[in-house]
Coordinates of C-alpha atoms in Angstrom, one line a residue:
M16 CA -9.5 9.4 -34.5
S17 CA -12.6 10.5 -32.6
G18 CA -16.2 10.6 -33.7
G19 CA -17.6 13.6 -35.5
L20 CA -20.7 15.2 -36.9
L21 CA -21.4 18.1 -39.2
I22 CA -24.5 20.2 -38.6
A23 CA -25.7 21.8 -41.8
G24 CA -28.8 23.9 -42.4
T25 CA -31.3 24.4 -45.1
T26 CA -30.7 28.2 -44.8
S27 CA -28.7 30.7 -42.8
D28 CA -30.2 31.1 -39.3
A29 CA -31.9 27.7 -39.4
G30 CA -30.5 26.9 -36.0
K31 CA -27.1 25.4 -36.7
S32 CA -25.3 27.3 -34.0
V33 CA -27.9 26.5 -31.3
V34 CA -28.1 22.8 -32.3
T35 CA -24.3 22.5 -32.3
A36 CA -24.2 24.1 -28.8
G37 CA -27.0 21.9 -27.6
I38 CA -25.3 18.7 -28.8
C39 CA -22.1 19.8 -27.2
R40 CA -23.8 20.4 -23.8
W41 CA -25.7 17.1 -24.0
L42 CA -22.5 15.1 -24.8
V43 CA -20.4 16.7 -22.1
R44 CA -23.2 15.9 -19.5
Q45 CA -22.8 12.3 -20.6
G46 CA -19.1 12.4 -19.8
V47 CA -18.0 12.8 -23.4
K48 CA -15.0 15.0 -24.1
V49 CA -16.3 17.1 -26.9
A50 CA -15.2 20.2 -28.9
P51 CA -17.0 22.5 -31.4
F52 CA -15.6 23.4 -34.8
K53 CA -16.6 25.8 -37.6
A54 CA -14.1 25.9 -40.4
Q55 CA -15.1 29.3 -41.8
N56 CA -17.3 31.9 -40.1
M57 CA -18.6 35.2 -41.4
S58 CA -19.4 37.5 -38.5
L59 CA -18.7 40.8 -36.9
N60 CA -19.2 39.3 -33.4
S61 CA -15.9 37.9 -32.4
F62 CA -14.0 36.9 -29.3
V63 CA -10.4 36.7 -28.1
T64 CA -9.1 33.4 -26.8
R65 CA -6.6 33.1 -24.0
E66 CA -3.7 32.8 -26.5
G67 CA -4.8 36.0 -28.1
A68 CA -6.5 34.6 -31.2
E69 CA -9.7 36.1 -32.7
I70 CA -12.6 33.7 -33.4
G71 CA -16.3 33.9 -33.8
R72 CA -18.3 34.4 -30.6
A73 CA -20.6 31.6 -31.5
Q74 CA -17.7 29.2 -31.4
A75 CA -16.6 30.6 -28.1
M76 CA -20.1 30.0 -26.7
Q77 CA -20.2 26.5 -28.1
A78 CA -16.9 25.8 -26.3
Q79 CA -18.5 27.0 -23.1
A80 CA -21.4 24.6 -23.9
A81 CA -18.7 21.8 -24.2
R82 CA -17.0 23.1 -21.0
V83 CA -13.7 23.6 -22.7
E84 CA -11.4 26.6 -23.4
P85 CA -12.0 28.1 -26.8
T86 CA -9.0 28.1 -29.2
A87 CA -8.2 29.2 -32.7
L88 CA -8.4 25.5 -33.8
M89 CA -12.2 25.8 -33.4
N90 CA -12.6 28.5 -36.0
P91 CA -9.6 28.7 -38.2
V92 CA -11.1 31.1 -40.8
L93 CA -13.1 34.2 -39.8
L94 CA -14.4 36.7 -42.3
K95 CA -15.2 40.1 -41.0
P96 CA -17.2 42.2 -43.5
G97 CA -16.1 45.7 -44.1
G98 CA -18.8 46.4 -46.6
D99 CA -21.0 44.6 -49.1
R100 CA -18.1 43.2 -51.1
T101 CA -15.0 43.0 -48.9
S102 CA -14.0 41.3 -45.7
Q103 CA -11.0 41.2 -43.5
V104 CA -9.7 37.6 -43.5
V105 CA -8.7 36.3 -40.1
L106 CA -6.6 33.1 -40.3
M107 CA -5.8 31.1 -37.2
G108 CA -6.9 34.1 -35.1
R109 CA -4.8 36.8 -36.9
P110 CA -5.8 39.2 -39.7
V111 CA -4.0 38.4 -43.0
G112 CA -5.6 40.7 -45.5
E113 CA -8.7 42.4 -46.9
M114 CA -10.3 40.5 -49.8
S115 CA -13.2 40.9 -52.1
A116 CA -15.7 38.1 -52.2
R117 CA -14.7 37.3 -55.8
G118 CA -11.1 37.3 -54.9
F119 CA -11.7 35.1 -51.8
F120 CA -13.7 32.5 -53.7
G121 CA -11.3 32.5 -56.6
T122 CA -13.7 33.7 -59.3
A123 CA -11.6 36.6 -60.4
G124 CA -8.1 38.1 -59.9
P125 CA -7.9 39.7 -56.4
S126 CA -7.6 43.3 -55.7
D127 CA -6.6 42.4 -52.2
Q128 CA -4.5 44.2 -49.7
P129 CA -2.5 42.2 -47.2
A130 CA -2.7 43.1 -43.5
P131 CA 0.7 44.4 -42.4
G132 CA 2.4 41.9 -40.2
G133 CA 0.6 39.1 -42.0
A134 CA 1.9 39.6 -45.6
S135 CA 3.4 36.2 -46.0
A136 CA 0.2 34.5 -44.8
G137 CA -1.8 36.9 -47.0
D138 CA 0.3 36.0 -50.0
R139 CA -0.2 32.3 -49.4
L140 CA -3.9 32.9 -49.1
R141 CA -4.1 34.8 -52.3
G142 CA -1.9 32.4 -54.2
G143 CA -3.6 29.2 -53.2
R144 CA -6.8 30.6 -51.8
Q145 CA -9.2 27.8 -51.0
E146 CA -6.6 25.0 -51.3
A147 CA -4.5 26.6 -48.7
L148 CA -7.5 27.3 -46.5
L149 CA -8.8 23.8 -46.8
A150 CA -5.4 22.4 -45.8
T151 CA -5.4 24.6 -42.7
V152 CA -9.1 23.7 -41.9
L153 CA -8.5 20.0 -42.2
D154 CA -5.3 20.2 -40.1
C155 CA -7.2 22.0 -37.3
L156 CA -10.0 19.5 -37.4
A157 CA -7.6 16.6 -37.3
Q158 CA -5.9 18.1 -34.2
L159 CA -9.2 18.4 -32.4
R160 CA -10.3 14.9 -33.4
G161 CA -7.0 13.6 -32.0
T162 CA -7.7 15.3 -28.7
Y163 CA -11.4 14.9 -28.1
D164 CA -13.8 12.0 -28.1
A165 CA -16.2 13.9 -30.4
V166 CA -16.0 17.0 -32.5
I167 CA -19.3 18.7 -33.5
C168 CA -18.9 20.8 -36.6
E169 CA -21.1 23.6 -37.7
G170 CA -21.6 24.4 -41.4
A171 CA -22.4 27.8 -42.9
G172 CA -25.4 28.9 -44.9
S173 CA -26.6 25.9 -46.9
P174 CA -24.6 23.0 -48.3
A175 CA -26.7 23.2 -51.5
E176 CA -25.2 26.6 -52.6
I177 CA -24.2 25.1 -55.9
N178 CA -22.4 28.2 -57.1
L179 CA -19.9 27.8 -54.2
R180 CA -19.5 24.1 -54.0
R181 CA -16.2 24.0 -55.9
T182 CA -14.6 26.3 -53.3
D183 CA -16.5 25.0 -50.2
I184 CA -14.3 24.5 -47.1
V185 CA -17.1 24.7 -44.5
N186 CA -19.9 22.4 -45.5
M187 CA -19.6 19.3 -47.8
G188 CA -16.0 20.2 -48.6
V189 CA -15.1 19.5 -44.9
A190 CA -17.5 16.5 -44.6
R191 CA -16.1 14.8 -47.7
N192 CA -12.5 15.3 -46.8
A193 CA -12.9 14.3 -43.1
G194 CA -15.5 11.6 -43.7
L195 CA -18.1 13.2 -41.5
P196 CA -21.8 12.3 -41.4
V197 CA -24.1 15.3 -41.9
L198 CA -27.3 16.2 -40.2
V199 CA -29.4 18.9 -41.9
V200 CA -31.4 21.3 -39.7
G201 CA -34.5 23.1 -40.9
D202 CA -36.4 25.9 -39.3
I203 CA -40.1 24.9 -39.6
D204 CA -41.2 28.2 -38.1
R205 CA -40.4 29.8 -41.5
G206 CA -42.4 27.2 -43.4
G207 CA -41.4 25.0 -46.4
V208 CA -39.2 22.8 -44.3
F209 CA -40.1 19.5 -46.2
A210 CA -39.3 21.1 -49.6
S211 CA -36.1 22.6 -48.1
F212 CA -35.0 19.2 -46.8
F213 CA -35.7 17.4 -50.0
G214 CA -34.2 20.1 -52.2
T215 CA -31.0 20.4 -50.1
V216 CA -30.3 16.7 -50.6
A217 CA -31.4 16.6 -54.3
L218 CA -28.9 19.4 -55.2
L219 CA -25.9 17.5 -53.9
S220 CA -23.6 15.2 -55.8
P221 CA -23.9 11.4 -55.2
E222 CA -20.7 11.5 -53.1
D223 CA -22.0 14.4 -51.0
Q224 CA -25.5 12.8 -50.6
A225 CA -23.9 9.6 -49.3
L226 CA -22.9 11.6 -46.2
V227 CA -26.2 13.2 -45.5
A228 CA -27.7 10.9 -42.8
G229 CA -30.9 12.7 -42.1
F230 CA -32.7 15.7 -40.7
L231 CA -33.5 17.7 -37.6
V232 CA -36.6 19.9 -37.4
N233 CA -36.1 23.1 -35.4
K234 CA -38.6 25.5 -33.8
F235 CA -41.8 23.4 -34.1
R236 CA -45.0 24.7 -32.5
G237 CA -47.9 22.4 -31.8
D238 CA -48.7 18.7 -31.7
V239 CA -45.8 16.6 -33.1
S240 CA -48.2 13.8 -34.1
L241 CA -49.6 16.1 -36.8
L242 CA -46.1 16.4 -38.2
E243 CA -45.2 12.7 -38.2
P244 CA -47.0 11.8 -41.4
G245 CA -44.9 14.3 -43.3
L246 CA -41.7 13.0 -41.7
D247 CA -42.7 9.5 -42.8
M248 CA -43.3 10.7 -46.3
L249 CA -39.9 12.5 -46.3
H250 CA -38.2 9.3 -45.2
G251 CA -39.9 7.5 -48.1
L252 CA -38.8 10.1 -50.6
T253 CA -35.2 10.4 -49.4
G254 CA -34.5 7.2 -47.5
R255 CA -33.3 9.4 -44.6
R256 CA -34.8 9.6 -41.2
T257 CA -35.5 12.6 -39.0
Y258 CA -33.4 12.5 -35.8
G259 CA -35.6 14.8 -33.8
V260 CA -38.2 17.6 -33.7
L261 CA -37.1 20.5 -31.4
P262 CA -39.9 22.6 -30.1
F263 CA -40.0 26.4 -30.3
R264 CA -38.5 28.0 -27.2
H265 CA -38.0 31.7 -26.4
G266 CA -34.7 33.0 -25.4
L267 CA -32.4 30.2 -26.6
G268 CA -30.2 32.1 -29.0
I269 CA -26.5 32.0 -28.1
D270 CA -24.2 34.8 -29.3
E271 CA -25.4 35.6 -32.7
E272 CA -23.2 35.7 -35.8
D273 CA -25.0 38.8 -37.1
G274 CA -28.3 40.5 -36.8
L275 CA -29.9 42.9 -34.3
R276 CA -31.2 40.4 -31.7
V277 CA -30.0 40.6 -28.1
S278 CA -29.0 37.0 -27.4
L279 CA -30.5 36.8 -23.9
R280 CA -33.4 39.1 -24.5
G281 CA -36.0 36.4 -24.7
A282 CA -34.8 34.7 -21.5
V283 CA -34.4 38.1 -19.8
R284 CA -38.0 39.1 -20.7
E285 CA -39.3 35.9 -19.2
S286 CA -37.4 36.5 -16.0
A287 CA -37.9 40.2 -15.8
V288 CA -41.7 40.4 -15.9
S289 CA -41.7 40.9 -12.2
S290 CA -41.2 44.4 -10.9
P291 CA -37.7 45.8 -10.8
V292 CA -35.9 46.0 -7.5
G293 CA -36.1 49.8 -7.4
E294 CA -39.0 52.0 -8.2
D295 CA -38.0 52.7 -11.8
V296 CA -36.9 50.8 -14.9
L297 CA -33.8 51.9 -16.8
R298 CA -34.1 52.4 -20.6
V299 CA -31.1 51.7 -22.7
A300 CA -30.9 52.8 -26.4
V301 CA -28.2 51.2 -28.5
C302 CA -27.3 53.0 -31.7
A303 CA -27.6 50.5 -34.6
V304 CA -24.5 51.8 -36.4
P305 CA -23.4 50.3 -39.7
L306 CA -21.1 47.3 -39.5
M307 CA -22.0 47.0 -35.8
S308 CA -19.7 44.5 -34.1
N309 CA -20.0 42.7 -30.8
F310 CA -23.5 44.0 -30.1
T311 CA -23.5 41.1 -27.6
D312 CA -21.9 43.6 -25.2
V313 CA -25.3 44.8 -24.2
D314 CA -26.6 41.3 -23.4
A315 CA -25.4 41.7 -19.8
L316 CA -27.5 45.0 -19.5
A317 CA -30.6 43.2 -20.8
A318 CA -30.0 40.5 -18.2
E319 CA -30.7 42.9 -15.4
P320 CA -34.3 43.0 -14.1
G321 CA -35.8 46.4 -14.8
V322 CA -33.4 47.2 -17.7
V323 CA -35.0 47.6 -21.1
V324 CA -32.6 47.4 -24.1
R325 CA -33.6 48.4 -27.6
F326 CA -31.7 49.2 -30.8
V327 CA -32.4 52.5 -32.4
D328 CA -31.6 54.4 -35.6
R329 CA -33.4 57.7 -35.2
A330 CA -32.6 60.7 -33.1
E331 CA -36.0 61.0 -31.5
E332 CA -35.6 57.5 -30.1
L333 CA -32.9 58.8 -27.8
A334 CA -35.3 61.2 -26.0
D335 CA -36.5 58.9 -23.3
A336 CA -33.4 56.8 -23.0
D337 CA -31.6 56.8 -19.6
L338 CA -28.4 55.5 -21.2
V339 CA -27.3 55.6 -24.9
V340 CA -24.7 53.0 -26.0
V341 CA -22.6 53.5 -29.1
P342 CA -21.4 50.0 -29.8
G343 CA -18.4 48.6 -31.6
T344 CA -18.2 48.8 -35.4
R345 CA -15.9 47.5 -38.1
G346 CA -16.3 51.0 -39.8
T347 CA -15.7 53.7 -37.2
V348 CA -15.5 56.6 -39.7
K349 CA -18.5 55.2 -41.6
A350 CA -20.5 54.9 -38.3
L351 CA -19.5 58.5 -37.5
R352 CA -20.8 59.8 -40.8
W353 CA -24.0 57.7 -40.3
L354 CA -24.6 59.2 -36.9
R355 CA -24.3 62.7 -38.3
E356 CA -26.5 62.1 -41.3
R357 CA -29.3 60.8 -39.1
G358 CA -29.1 63.6 -36.5
L359 CA -28.0 61.1 -33.8
A360 CA -24.6 62.8 -33.4
D361 CA -26.3 66.1 -32.4
A362 CA -28.7 64.2 -30.1
I363 CA -25.8 62.4 -28.4
A364 CA -23.9 65.7 -28.0
H365 CA -27.0 67.4 -26.6
R366 CA -27.3 64.6 -24.0
A367 CA -23.7 64.9 -23.0
A368 CA -24.1 68.7 -22.5
E369 CA -27.1 68.0 -20.2
G370 CA -25.1 65.4 -18.2
R371 CA -27.1 62.5 -19.4
P372 CA -25.3 59.1 -19.7
V373 CA -23.5 57.9 -22.8
L374 CA -21.3 54.9 -23.2
G375 CA -19.0 54.2 -26.1
V376 CA -17.5 50.7 -26.6
C377 CA -14.5 50.1 -28.9
G378 CA -15.4 51.9 -32.2
G379 CA -18.1 53.7 -30.3
Y380 CA -15.5 55.0 -27.8
Q381 CA -13.2 56.1 -30.7
L382 CA -15.8 58.2 -32.4
L383 CA -16.7 60.0 -29.1
G384 CA -13.1 61.4 -29.1
E385 CA -11.8 64.6 -30.6
H386 CA -10.4 63.3 -33.9
I387 CA -9.4 60.1 -35.7
E388 CA -6.4 59.5 -38.0
D389 CA -7.3 56.5 -40.2
E390 CA -5.1 55.3 -43.0
V391 CA -6.0 51.6 -42.3
E392 CA -9.7 50.9 -42.0
S393 CA -11.4 53.6 -44.1
R394 CA -8.2 55.4 -45.3
A395 CA -10.1 58.6 -44.7
G396 CA -7.1 60.4 -43.0
H397 CA -8.0 63.0 -40.5
V398 CA -11.6 63.0 -39.4
D399 CA -13.1 65.0 -36.6
G400 CA -14.9 63.0 -33.9
L401 CA -17.8 64.0 -31.7
G402 CA -15.5 65.8 -29.3
L403 CA -17.2 64.4 -26.1
L404 CA -14.1 62.8 -24.7
P405 CA -10.5 64.2 -24.7
V406 CA -9.2 61.3 -26.8
R407 CA -7.2 61.2 -30.1
V408 CA -7.3 58.0 -32.1
R409 CA -4.7 56.8 -34.6
F410 CA -5.4 53.6 -36.5
A411 CA -2.4 51.2 -36.2
R412 CA -1.8 48.6 -38.9
E413 CA -1.4 45.9 -36.3
K414 CA -4.6 44.8 -34.6
T415 CA -4.8 44.8 -30.8
L416 CA -6.0 41.4 -29.5
A417 CA -6.0 41.1 -25.7
R418 CA -7.8 39.7 -22.7
P419 CA -7.3 42.5 -20.1
V420 CA -8.2 42.4 -16.4
G421 CA -8.4 45.4 -14.1
E422 CA -10.7 47.5 -11.9
A423 CA -13.3 50.1 -12.6
L424 CA -15.7 52.0 -10.2
G425 CA -14.1 50.1 -7.4
E426 CA -15.0 46.7 -8.8
H427 CA -13.1 43.9 -10.6
V428 CA -13.6 43.9 -14.3
E429 CA -12.5 41.7 -17.2
G430 CA -12.9 42.1 -21.0
Y431 CA -11.3 41.6 -24.4
E432 CA -9.9 43.9 -27.0
I433 CA -10.2 43.8 -30.8
H434 CA -9.3 47.0 -32.5
H435 CA -6.9 48.8 -34.8
G436 CA -7.5 52.2 -33.2
V437 CA -5.0 53.4 -30.6
A438 CA -6.3 56.0 -28.2
E439 CA -4.3 58.8 -26.7
V440 CA -6.1 60.1 -23.7
T441 CA -5.3 63.8 -22.9
G442 CA -7.7 64.5 -20.0
G443 CA -10.7 63.3 -18.1
E444 CA -10.7 60.4 -15.7
T445 CA -9.3 56.9 -16.5
F446 CA -12.1 54.4 -16.8
M447 CA -10.3 51.0 -16.4
S448 CA -7.2 50.8 -14.2
D449 CA -5.0 48.2 -12.5
A450 CA -4.9 47.4 -8.8
A451 CA -2.5 50.3 -8.1
G452 CA -4.8 52.8 -9.9
R453 CA -2.7 53.1 -13.0
G454 CA -4.7 53.7 -16.1
L455 CA -5.3 50.7 -18.4
D456 CA -8.0 51.9 -20.8
G457 CA -10.8 54.2 -21.4
C458 CA -11.9 57.7 -20.4
R459 CA -14.7 59.4 -18.5
V460 CA -15.9 63.0 -18.5
G461 CA -19.0 63.6 -16.5
A462 CA -21.6 61.1 -17.6
V463 CA -19.8 60.1 -20.8
W464 CA -17.7 56.9 -20.6
G465 CA -15.6 55.2 -23.3
T466 CA -13.7 52.0 -23.3
H467 CA -12.1 49.6 -25.8
W468 CA -13.0 46.6 -23.6
H469 CA -15.7 44.4 -25.0
G470 CA -17.5 42.1 -22.5
S471 CA -16.7 44.3 -19.4
L472 CA -20.4 44.5 -18.5
E473 CA -20.4 40.7 -18.0
S474 CA -18.5 41.4 -14.7
D475 CA -21.4 41.5 -12.3
G476 CA -20.0 43.8 -9.7
F477 CA -18.8 46.4 -12.2
R478 CA -22.1 46.2 -14.1
R479 CA -24.1 47.0 -11.0
A480 CA -21.8 49.9 -10.0
F481 CA -22.0 51.3 -13.5
L482 CA -25.8 51.0 -13.6
R483 CA -26.0 52.8 -10.2
E484 CA -24.0 55.7 -11.7
V485 CA -26.2 55.7 -14.8
A486 CA -29.4 55.8 -12.6
A487 CA -28.0 58.6 -10.5
A488 CA -27.1 60.7 -13.5
A489 CA -30.4 60.0 -15.2
G490 CA -32.4 60.8 -12.1
R491 CA -34.0 57.3 -12.0
R492 CA -34.8 55.4 -8.8
F493 CA -33.4 52.3 -10.3
V494 CA -31.7 49.7 -8.2
P495 CA -29.7 46.8 -9.7
A496 CA -30.7 43.4 -8.5
P497 CA -28.0 42.2 -5.9
D498 CA -27.8 38.6 -7.2
T499 CA -27.9 38.7 -11.0
S500 CA -25.1 36.5 -12.3
F501 CA -24.6 36.8 -16.0
A502 CA -22.4 33.7 -16.1
A503 CA -25.1 31.7 -14.3
L504 CA -27.7 32.9 -16.8
R505 CA -25.6 31.7 -19.7
E506 CA -25.1 28.3 -18.0
E507 CA -28.8 28.0 -17.5
Q508 CA -29.3 28.9 -21.2
L509 CA -26.8 26.3 -22.4
D510 CA -28.4 23.7 -20.1
R511 CA -31.7 24.4 -21.7
L512 CA -30.2 23.8 -25.1
G513 CA -28.8 20.5 -23.8
D514 CA -32.2 19.6 -22.5
L515 CA -33.8 20.2 -25.9
I516 CA -31.5 17.7 -27.5
E517 CA -31.8 15.2 -24.7
E518 CA -35.6 15.4 -24.5
H519 CA -36.6 15.8 -28.2
A520 CA -33.9 14.1 -30.3
D521 CA -33.1 10.4 -30.7
T522 CA -29.9 10.6 -28.8
D523 CA -29.0 6.9 -29.2
A524 CA -29.2 7.3 -32.9
L525 CA -27.3 10.6 -32.8
W526 CA -24.5 8.9 -30.8
R527 CA -24.3 6.0 -33.4
L528 CA -24.0 8.7 -36.1
I529 CA -21.2 10.5 -34.3
E530 CA -19.4 7.3 -33.5
S531 CA -19.9 5.3 -36.7
G532 CA -20.6 7.7 -39.5
A533 CA -23.4 7.9 -42.0
P534 CA -25.5 4.8 -42.7
Q535 CA -24.4 2.7 -45.7
G536 CA -26.6 2.5 -48.8
L537 CA -28.4 5.8 -48.6
P538 CA -30.2 6.3 -51.8
F539 CA -29.3 9.0 -54.4
I540 CA -32.0 11.6 -54.9
P541 CA -32.0 13.1 -58.5
P542 CA -31.1 15.4 -60.1
G543 CA -28.0 15.9 -58.0
A544 CA -25.5 18.7 -58.4
P545 CA -25.1 20.3 -61.8
A546 CA -22.1 19.2 -63.7

């Protein structure tokens, strides 16, 4: 069995994903064979592995940090919200049903609906719920630990969510069953980090507390010597040391689980303060549709010098945009209704009539079509689309999960597909094709493009060709930089995460923790978890 470590957090967005990726990159640079793991993820940003499994994008990026191929073992349970109270449950990379939060956590009888093709798995999930999931989670973790020298696990939310501890399969539930030491990360930029550290430990049971080895401060600004007295006092109060103080750095977010932040925006702004290659900048407006998924698709646009990306939710914000992107969504019909209610649908149609560029990706592509037949996602039946592309969409009960490769605009392009909607293209030009020119996906009419392929803009040659077309249609004297490599930018970003760990954490102590587990004799901090 290999070494392991679980990175927990005082809150959501404390920096667990970034720290996990940074530790993975630091370890692999030391010659350690390492893998990431997150038992249960809730996110609309997902990725398709080579074997056709859907996992969280954060785990795919952590795998890249570890320089290994992502697999379903690294994120066995993925919850994809479909509203405030329901989520699609993806188990081992395949959807098995829609469940309410109360049904999923076993606090009430489920009003769940199994995903066709996964009924047996869905029945098993609903019958045993967390017990079945925990068994799957621990089996996946054991397989990884049997293959790698170290497995760095990421928790979710906070381990001190006392209302969910009984059904926990991602924080202390995993740590206890697998005997993993736990490092708690706190975002000091938010304030209250000492109280958060102390309170997190003090709300855990004695058995859980015995695995919490210490703390890691994230996003510190200023002179560390001013913080050290507080760290010493925290050690005195809890008997647990702080393993590092990571400074605040712009542009270090890997692919986000949720939110409206462009992952590379900070780094891109730092590198793009120089003048663009051409005479003009290119302004991109991304419609912030409800249940937006894989908004990381626009990271590659933001990586280009001279390209300004912003998220918008008002029609007037499209006026000065050179390109409007309608991104993916877990609720295509809901997003379509939202666009109409806000006047964005009319503004997009007006743009298209004037020959101004619009790009729809996945759900965004579907709603640009003529009509949608949906008895699966929204169960709304026949719904008229925006009518900008000659495409008819029918929602299939089986989800398409694929890693296609092809050509577009004369350039090599790769992507990944995650969708229930099946598009029937009745006209226009094919967007993505194979080497022989046979259509693979998508459609184009004038300056309106649509594709199901997420991640296609990460293909550098295709992205430049597409931006040249956009600039021409928008009348902008914008020229894409000839040498921007999105893959290289990501590698630089992951190296910076590794540098943070190597330079600002006690790596010798971290390795002892990974190799040998939590120190013995850690004191209990009252009151502990409620009975």
